[in-house]
Structure formats: structure tokens, C-alpha cells
mmCIF file of C-alpha atoms in Angstrom:
data_model
loop_
_atom_site.group_PDB
_atom_site.id
_atom_site.type_symbol
_atom_site.label_atom_id
_atom_site.label_comp_id
_atom_site.label_asym_id
_atom_site.label_seq_id
_atom_site.Cartn_x
_atom_site.Cartn_y
_atom_site.Cartn_z
ATOM 1 C CA MET T 1 19.401 121.122 50.039
ATOM 2 C CA ALA T 2 22.050 120.314 52.623
ATOM 3 C CA ILE T 3 21.567 123.716 54.261
ATOM 4 C CA ASP T 4 17.810 123.258 54.422
ATOM 5 C CA GLU T 5 18.250 119.862 56.068
ATOM 6 C CA ALA T 6 20.837 121.247 58.498
ATOM 7 C CA LEU T 7 18.444 124.019 59.556
ATOM 8 C CA PHE T 8 15.657 121.454 59.941
ATOM 9 C CA LYS T 9 17.844 119.314 62.209
ATOM 10 C CA ALA T 10 19.056 122.291 64.237
ATOM 11 C CA VAL T 11 15.585 123.746 64.748
ATOM 12 C CA SER T 12 14.293 120.285 65.672
ATOM 13 C CA ALA T 13 17.051 120.010 68.290
ATOM 14 C CA GLY T 14 16.285 123.463 69.662
ATOM 15 C CA THR T 15 19.741 124.827 68.843
ATOM 16 C CA SER T 16 18.591 127.190 66.063
ATOM 17 C CA LEU T 17 15.833 129.754 65.798
ATOM 18 C CA PRO T 18 12.929 129.429 63.338
ATOM 19 C CA THR T 19 14.347 130.459 59.989
ATOM 20 C CA LEU T 20 13.014 131.930 56.745
ATOM 21 C CA ARG T 21 15.498 131.510 53.908
ATOM 22 C CA PHE T 22 15.610 132.655 50.270
ATOM 23 C CA TYR T 23 18.082 131.443 47.655
ATOM 24 C CA THR T 24 18.709 130.811 43.965
ATOM 25 C CA TRP T 25 20.552 127.989 42.180
ATOM 26 C CA GLU T 26 23.882 128.111 40.335
ATOM 27 C CA PRO T 27 24.156 126.168 38.111
ATOM 28 C CA PRO T 28 20.478 125.412 37.398
ATOM 29 C CA ALA T 29 19.292 122.146 38.894
ATOM 30 C CA VAL T 30 16.438 119.691 38.975
ATOM 31 C CA SER T 31 15.377 118.684 42.459
ATOM 32 C CA VAL T 32 13.412 115.449 42.586
ATOM 33 C CA GLY T 33 11.028 114.518 45.365
ATOM 34 C CA TYR T 34 12.120 112.149 48.119
ATOM 35 C CA PHE T 35 10.035 109.258 46.743
ATOM 36 C CA GLN T 36 10.612 109.839 43.027
ATOM 37 C CA ASN T 37 12.736 107.662 40.769
ATOM 38 C CA SER T 38 15.275 110.075 39.254
ATOM 39 C CA LEU T 39 16.128 107.772 36.356
ATOM 40 C CA ARG T 40 12.467 107.454 35.414
ATOM 41 C CA GLU T 41 11.505 111.105 35.795
ATOM 42 C CA VAL T 42 14.577 113.037 34.578
ATOM 43 C CA ASP T 43 16.529 112.834 31.314
ATOM 44 C CA LEU T 44 20.001 112.745 32.846
ATOM 45 C CA SER T 45 21.819 112.863 29.502
ATOM 46 C CA VAL T 46 20.043 116.113 28.593
ATOM 47 C CA CYS T 47 20.851 117.536 32.016
ATOM 48 C CA ARG T 48 24.539 116.739 31.524
ATOM 49 C CA GLU T 49 24.534 118.372 28.080
ATOM 50 C CA MET T 50 22.821 121.510 29.413
ATOM 51 C CA GLY T 51 24.898 121.788 32.586
ATOM 52 C CA ILE T 52 21.965 121.126 34.896
ATOM 53 C CA ASP T 53 22.574 119.425 38.231
ATOM 54 C CA VAL T 54 20.221 116.818 39.707
ATOM 55 C CA VAL T 55 19.627 116.463 43.443
ATOM 56 C CA ARG T 56 17.099 114.625 45.596
ATOM 57 C CA ARG T 57 15.200 116.672 48.164
ATOM 58 C CA LEU T 58 14.452 115.634 51.716
ATOM 59 C CA THR T 59 10.831 116.582 51.003
ATOM 60 C CA GLY T 60 8.257 114.783 48.883
ATOM 61 C CA GLY T 61 6.433 116.026 45.827
ATOM 62 C CA ARG T 62 7.514 116.049 42.215
ATOM 63 C CA ALA T 63 10.485 117.325 40.246
ATOM 64 C CA VAL T 64 11.258 121.048 40.017
ATOM 65 C CA LEU T 65 13.553 122.756 37.510
ATOM 66 C CA HIS T 66 15.295 125.503 39.481
ATOM 67 C CA ASP T 67 16.211 128.033 36.826
ATOM 68 C CA ARG T 68 15.329 131.736 36.838
ATOM 69 C CA GLU T 69 13.315 131.390 40.001
ATOM 70 C CA LEU T 70 13.466 132.203 43.705
ATOM 71 C CA THR T 71 13.358 129.402 46.249
ATOM 72 C CA TYR T 72 12.035 129.991 49.748
ATOM 73 C CA SER T 73 12.320 127.726 52.771
ATOM 74 C CA ILE T 74 10.819 128.061 56.211
ATOM 75 C CA ILE T 75 11.877 125.902 59.137
ATOM 76 C CA SER T 76 10.026 126.109 62.436
ATOM 77 C CA PRO T 77 8.929 124.148 65.494
ATOM 78 C CA ASP T 78 5.396 122.834 65.165
ATOM 79 C CA ASN T 79 4.115 124.964 68.026
ATOM 80 C CA SER T 80 5.449 128.354 66.828
ATOM 81 C CA PHE T 81 3.448 131.193 65.237
ATOM 82 C CA ASN T 82 0.142 129.344 65.647
ATOM 83 C CA PHE T 83 1.148 126.733 63.061
ATOM 84 C CA PRO T 84 -1.133 123.681 63.329
ATOM 85 C CA ASP T 85 0.339 120.231 63.828
ATOM 86 C CA ASN T 86 -0.530 119.004 60.327
ATOM 87 C CA ILE T 87 0.692 119.415 56.769
ATOM 88 C CA LEU T 88 -2.368 121.002 55.153
ATOM 89 C CA GLY T 89 -2.929 123.576 57.874
ATOM 90 C CA THR T 90 0.712 124.645 57.720
ATOM 91 C CA TYR T 91 0.575 124.791 53.925
ATOM 92 C CA LYS T 92 -2.415 127.112 54.116
ATOM 93 C CA ILE T 93 -0.749 129.560 56.497
ATOM 94 C CA ILE T 94 2.514 129.651 54.532
ATOM 95 C CA SER T 95 0.692 130.023 51.219
ATOM 96 C CA SER T 96 -1.330 132.898 52.662
ATOM 97 C CA CYS T 97 1.925 134.655 53.651
ATOM 98 C CA LEU T 98 3.312 134.178 50.142
ATOM 99 C CA VAL T 99 0.125 135.511 48.567
ATOM 100 C CA SER T 100 0.248 138.574 50.816
ATOM 101 C CA GLY T 101 3.802 139.323 49.704
ATOM 102 C CA LEU T 102 3.013 138.796 46.027
ATOM 103 C CA ASN T 103 -0.091 140.959 46.201
ATOM 104 C CA SER T 104 1.896 143.806 47.776
ATOM 105 C CA ILE T 105 3.938 144.211 44.574
ATOM 106 C CA GLY T 106 0.958 144.161 42.265
ATOM 107 C CA LEU T 107 0.722 140.481 41.395
ATOM 108 C CA ASN T 108 -2.863 139.215 41.466
ATOM 109 C CA ALA T 109 -1.949 135.955 43.181
ATOM 110 C CA LEU T 110 -4.711 133.845 44.715
ATOM 111 C CA LEU T 111 -4.803 130.972 47.164
ATOM 112 C CA THR T 112 -6.710 128.231 45.357
ATOM 113 C CA PRO T 113 -7.709 125.098 47.302
ATOM 114 C CA SER T 114 -7.432 121.954 45.188
ATOM 115 C CA VAL T 115 -9.330 118.719 45.663
ATOM 116 C CA ARG T 116 -7.752 116.871 42.747
ATOM 117 C CA LYS T 117 -5.329 114.013 43.366
ATOM 118 C CA ALA T 118 -2.247 113.158 41.373
ATOM 119 C CA GLY T 119 -2.025 109.539 40.264
ATOM 120 C CA ARG T 120 0.852 107.245 39.389
ATOM 121 C CA ASP T 121 0.916 108.395 35.765
ATOM 122 C CA SER T 122 0.804 112.093 36.627
ATOM 123 C CA PRO T 123 3.410 114.470 35.179
ATOM 124 C CA SER T 124 6.935 114.398 36.620
ATOM 125 C CA ALA T 125 6.949 118.146 37.212
ATOM 126 C CA CYS T 126 5.712 119.735 40.407
ATOM 127 C CA PHE T 127 4.235 122.719 38.573
ATOM 128 C CA THR T 128 2.086 120.561 36.303
ATOM 129 C CA SER T 129 0.687 118.445 39.153
ATOM 130 C CA PRO T 130 -2.205 119.542 41.370
ATOM 131 C CA SER T 131 -1.732 120.130 45.081
ATOM 132 C CA HIS T 132 -3.596 121.636 48.020
ATOM 133 C CA TYR T 133 -3.652 125.421 48.484
ATOM 134 C CA GLU T 134 -2.009 126.257 45.186
ATOM 135 C CA ILE T 135 -0.886 129.820 44.513
ATOM 136 C CA THR T 136 -2.141 130.870 41.104
ATOM 137 C CA ILE T 137 -2.401 133.897 38.833
ATOM 138 C CA ASP T 138 -5.228 133.869 36.288
ATOM 139 C CA GLY T 139 -5.802 130.206 37.108
ATOM 140 C CA LYS T 140 -2.192 129.177 36.415
ATOM 141 C CA LYS T 141 0.222 127.822 39.035
ATOM 142 C CA LEU T 142 3.043 130.140 40.148
ATOM 143 C CA VAL T 143 4.514 128.404 43.209
ATOM 144 C CA GLY T 144 5.374 124.756 43.848
ATOM 145 C CA SER T 145 6.084 123.651 47.433
ATOM 146 C CA ALA T 146 6.898 120.541 49.468
ATOM 147 C CA GLN T 147 7.080 119.805 53.178
ATOM 148 C CA ARG T 148 8.824 117.490 55.643
ATOM 149 C CA ARG T 149 7.805 117.026 59.283
ATOM 150 C CA GLY T 150 9.387 115.265 62.244
ATOM 151 C CA GLU T 151 10.959 115.647 65.676
ATOM 152 C CA GLY T 152 8.590 118.466 66.586
ATOM 153 C CA ALA T 153 9.449 120.679 63.613
ATOM 154 C CA PHE T 154 8.796 121.098 59.900
ATOM 155 C CA LEU T 155 10.622 122.192 56.778
ATOM 156 C CA GLN T 156 8.708 123.625 53.850
ATOM 157 C CA HIS T 157 10.423 124.913 50.758
ATOM 158 C CA GLY T 158 9.179 125.920 47.367
ATOM 159 C CA SER T 159 9.966 127.477 44.008
ATOM 160 C CA ILE T 160 8.529 130.794 42.804
ATOM 161 C CA LEU T 161 8.901 131.038 39.045
ATOM 162 C CA MET T 162 10.242 134.367 37.779
ATOM 163 C CA GLU T 163 10.625 133.129 34.209
ATOM 164 C CA PHE T 164 9.375 129.890 32.700
ATOM 165 C CA ASN T 165 11.130 128.121 29.841
ATOM 166 C CA ARG T 166 8.642 125.525 28.679
ATOM 167 C CA GLU T 167 10.962 124.034 26.063
ATOM 168 C CA LYS T 168 13.742 123.461 28.594
ATOM 169 C CA LEU T 169 11.371 121.756 31.020
ATOM 170 C CA GLU T 170 10.074 119.459 28.279
ATOM 171 C CA LYS T 171 13.646 118.442 27.426
ATOM 172 C CA VAL T 172 14.690 117.803 31.008
ATOM 173 C CA LEU T 173 11.683 115.889 32.343
ATOM 174 C CA HIS T 174 10.075 112.871 30.717
ATOM 175 C CA LYS T 175 6.443 113.692 31.574
ATOM 176 C CA THR T 176 5.293 117.311 31.424
ATOM 177 C CA GLY T 177 1.557 117.143 30.736
ATOM 178 C CA GLY T 178 -0.359 120.204 31.893
ATOM 179 C CA ILE T 179 2.496 122.554 31.084
ATOM 180 C CA ASP T 180 0.090 125.232 29.858
ATOM 181 C CA SER T 181 -1.263 125.581 33.407
ATOM 182 C CA VAL T 182 2.015 127.152 34.624
ATOM 183 C CA THR T 183 2.908 130.855 34.817
ATOM 184 C CA SER T 184 5.745 133.090 36.073
ATOM 185 C CA THR T 185 6.067 136.583 37.527
ATOM 186 C CA SER T 186 7.609 137.893 34.276
ATOM 187 C CA GLU T 187 4.373 137.138 32.433
ATOM 188 C CA HIS T 188 2.561 139.634 34.639
ATOM 189 C CA SER T 189 5.095 142.204 35.880
ATOM 190 C CA LYS T 190 8.783 143.142 35.718
ATOM 191 C CA ILE T 191 10.103 142.335 39.213
ATOM 192 C CA ASP T 192 13.691 141.693 40.314
ATOM 193 C CA ILE T 193 14.765 139.155 42.915
ATOM 194 C CA ALA T 194 15.575 141.753 45.577
ATOM 195 C CA THR T 195 12.125 143.320 45.334
ATOM 196 C CA LEU T 196 10.419 139.936 45.343
ATOM 197 C CA THR T 197 12.406 138.763 48.371
ATOM 198 C CA THR T 198 11.692 141.915 50.382
ATOM 199 C CA SER T 199 7.980 141.727 49.642
ATOM 200 C CA LEU T 200 7.811 138.061 50.660
ATOM 201 C CA VAL T 201 9.610 138.703 53.955
ATOM 202 C CA LYS T 202 7.050 141.394 54.747
ATOM 203 C CA GLY T 203 4.257 139.007 53.771
ATOM 204 C CA PHE T 204 5.539 136.450 56.278
ATOM 205 C CA GLU T 205 5.921 139.109 58.955
ATOM 206 C CA ARG T 206 2.326 140.231 58.482
ATOM 207 C CA GLY T 207 0.962 136.709 58.288
ATOM 208 C CA LEU T 208 2.868 135.323 61.267
ATOM 209 C CA GLY T 209 2.888 138.467 63.414
ATOM 210 C CA VAL T 210 6.682 138.481 63.817
ATOM 211 C CA SER T 211 9.731 140.476 62.739
ATOM 212 C CA PHE T 212 12.655 138.744 61.048
ATOM 213 C CA SER T 213 16.289 139.723 61.539
ATOM 214 C CA GLU T 214 18.661 139.131 58.628
ATOM 215 C CA GLY T 215 21.629 136.907 59.416
ATOM 216 C CA GLY T 216 23.904 134.133 58.210
ATOM 217 C CA LEU T 217 24.426 130.522 59.175
ATOM 218 C CA THR T 218 25.952 129.751 62.549
ATOM 219 C CA ASP T 219 29.147 127.722 62.753
ATOM 220 C CA GLU T 220 27.082 124.765 63.936
ATOM 221 C CA GLU T 221 24.708 125.082 60.966
ATOM 222 C CA VAL T 222 27.619 125.301 58.514
ATOM 223 C CA ALA T 223 29.227 122.169 59.974
ATOM 224 C CA LEU T 224 25.926 120.307 59.991
ATOM 225 C CA SER T 225 25.174 121.269 56.389
ATOM 226 C CA GLN T 226 28.573 119.935 55.318
ATOM 227 C CA GLN T 227 27.809 116.651 57.075
ATOM 228 C CA CYS T 228 24.459 116.449 55.269
ATOM 229 C CA ARG T 229 26.124 117.220 51.950
ATOM 230 C CA ASN T 230 28.762 114.533 52.420
ATOM 231 C CA LYS T 231 26.260 111.964 53.646
ATOM 232 C CA ARG T 232 23.531 112.571 51.063
ATOM 233 C CA TYR T 233 23.491 115.323 48.482
ATOM 234 C CA SER T 234 26.927 114.781 46.927
ATOM 235 C CA ARG T 235 26.373 111.015 46.602
ATOM 236 C CA PRO T 236 24.921 109.368 43.471
ATOM 237 C CA GLU T 237 23.222 106.646 45.539
ATOM 238 C CA TRP T 238 21.156 109.369 47.235
ATOM 239 C CA ASN T 239 20.391 111.451 44.165
ATOM 240 C CA PHE T 240 19.634 108.681 41.685
ATOM 241 C CA ARG T 241 18.065 105.909 43.748
ATOM 242 C CA ARG T 242 14.908 106.186 45.797
ATOM 243 C CA PRO T 243 15.503 105.494 49.504
ATOM 244 C CA SER T 244 13.042 102.579 49.281
ATOM 245 C CA ASP T 245 14.656 101.024 46.208
ATOM 246 C CA THR T 246 16.693 97.868 46.661
ATOM 247 C CA ASN T 247 17.381 97.027 43.014
#
């Protein structure tokens, strides 16, 4: 999460290029949305017993269990690649790129607009809550994403489930209604992370009309990510208390 924020800051400042990033989590972790109450949504004692970390994201949305999945993030100026200056329009373009990549390896993924709204008592989990421009297979949600905008740029990241352990999710999160509406790539095809990543990169290249060059973090990005980690993501007051909470 610190790296994603560092890239967001650097792209916003014009010191880094637009970036498409893919990563996994070790150990597994629950990321909670920026506005969520970690203590209310996540069973922290179960997470400790199972060796699962808990971290708050910079983005909104609901909790995600990052385990046996691939996370993507894309960070870009608002005015690049014909991205519109609004959340829903950007979601649609990014989701279309993801669908293109998934389709290219035989997954019958669809972009499904949603008009439902999640209320206060909705499930804690991102994958069991409705959102706009969901990516589904056979009517079940495969990808959960969240976005942050500001300073002329945006960060969107999301989880693509490769396997889905329903029992683990029910233990970790307090509210998991709608769990039967979730799917994973393993339920439809045997695909490894390398193949999935390559196909998604090509999907973004086709959808955005660009070519990506593989690379690592710059020295500036590494230093900035360490600052973000020290300031936020390694601190209990960030991870376990909502920014708006005062009690």
C-alpha cells in the first residue's frame, strides 16, 4: 500500500511516469477501505491466529482478503490515455482493459454495469458488495476495485481472485452476506500468475493504445514509499482507526 501511495504522489507531482503494477501479498492480508472501521469489520483475533495482516488502504470501498489472488494497480494523470476526469468513466475504461485481458486467456468475463447501492448494513467484504462496472463470470463477481483521485491524478487498484476460500473469508470478516455471488479464475480455468499478468498487460495495451516497458521503482519512489510506510501503513492508529474517528 505504501508503494501504491508513493507512485500516486510521484505521478501527481510529475516526477514519475504513468504506471501499471501487479503484485501479490505475503503474508496474506486484509485491506480495509479508507472510511471503514477496522475493529467493526474485521475479526482481528482470528487474523492474528491465522497470520493475516491488516492494513488500511488509501482508497475507499470495502474490505478485501488478499490471499491467492493477483492485485493490480494503475496510477496515471487524469488527462492521459483519454481517461475522463471522473471516477465512473475511469472505472469503465480500466474494467474494459481487464476484461480484454481475461477474455484473451479463455475466461468468459463480462463488464456488468450495476445500479444497486450498498447501504450502511451491507457486507464488510468488497466482493460481496455491489459496485459500478463489475467484472463477472456467469453472473458472479471476479474483481474488486477501488479508486483515489487528487492533484491531477488517480490511483485505482483491485484484487483478481485466483482461488476463493469462502470459509476463511467468513472467519476473518464479520459480515459476509452475498458470498455465493463471488467466483475465482480457478473455478473456470487453470491459469498461473505469470500467464494472468501477461494477458492483463496486453489487455491494458490494447485498451489504452500504449506499450508498457517493464521496470522497477526509482530511488525516489523507494524513498517515498518508505516515508509513506513509516507515516501510515506501519502504524496502528492508521490501520485500526478511521481517519475521521476521534474516539
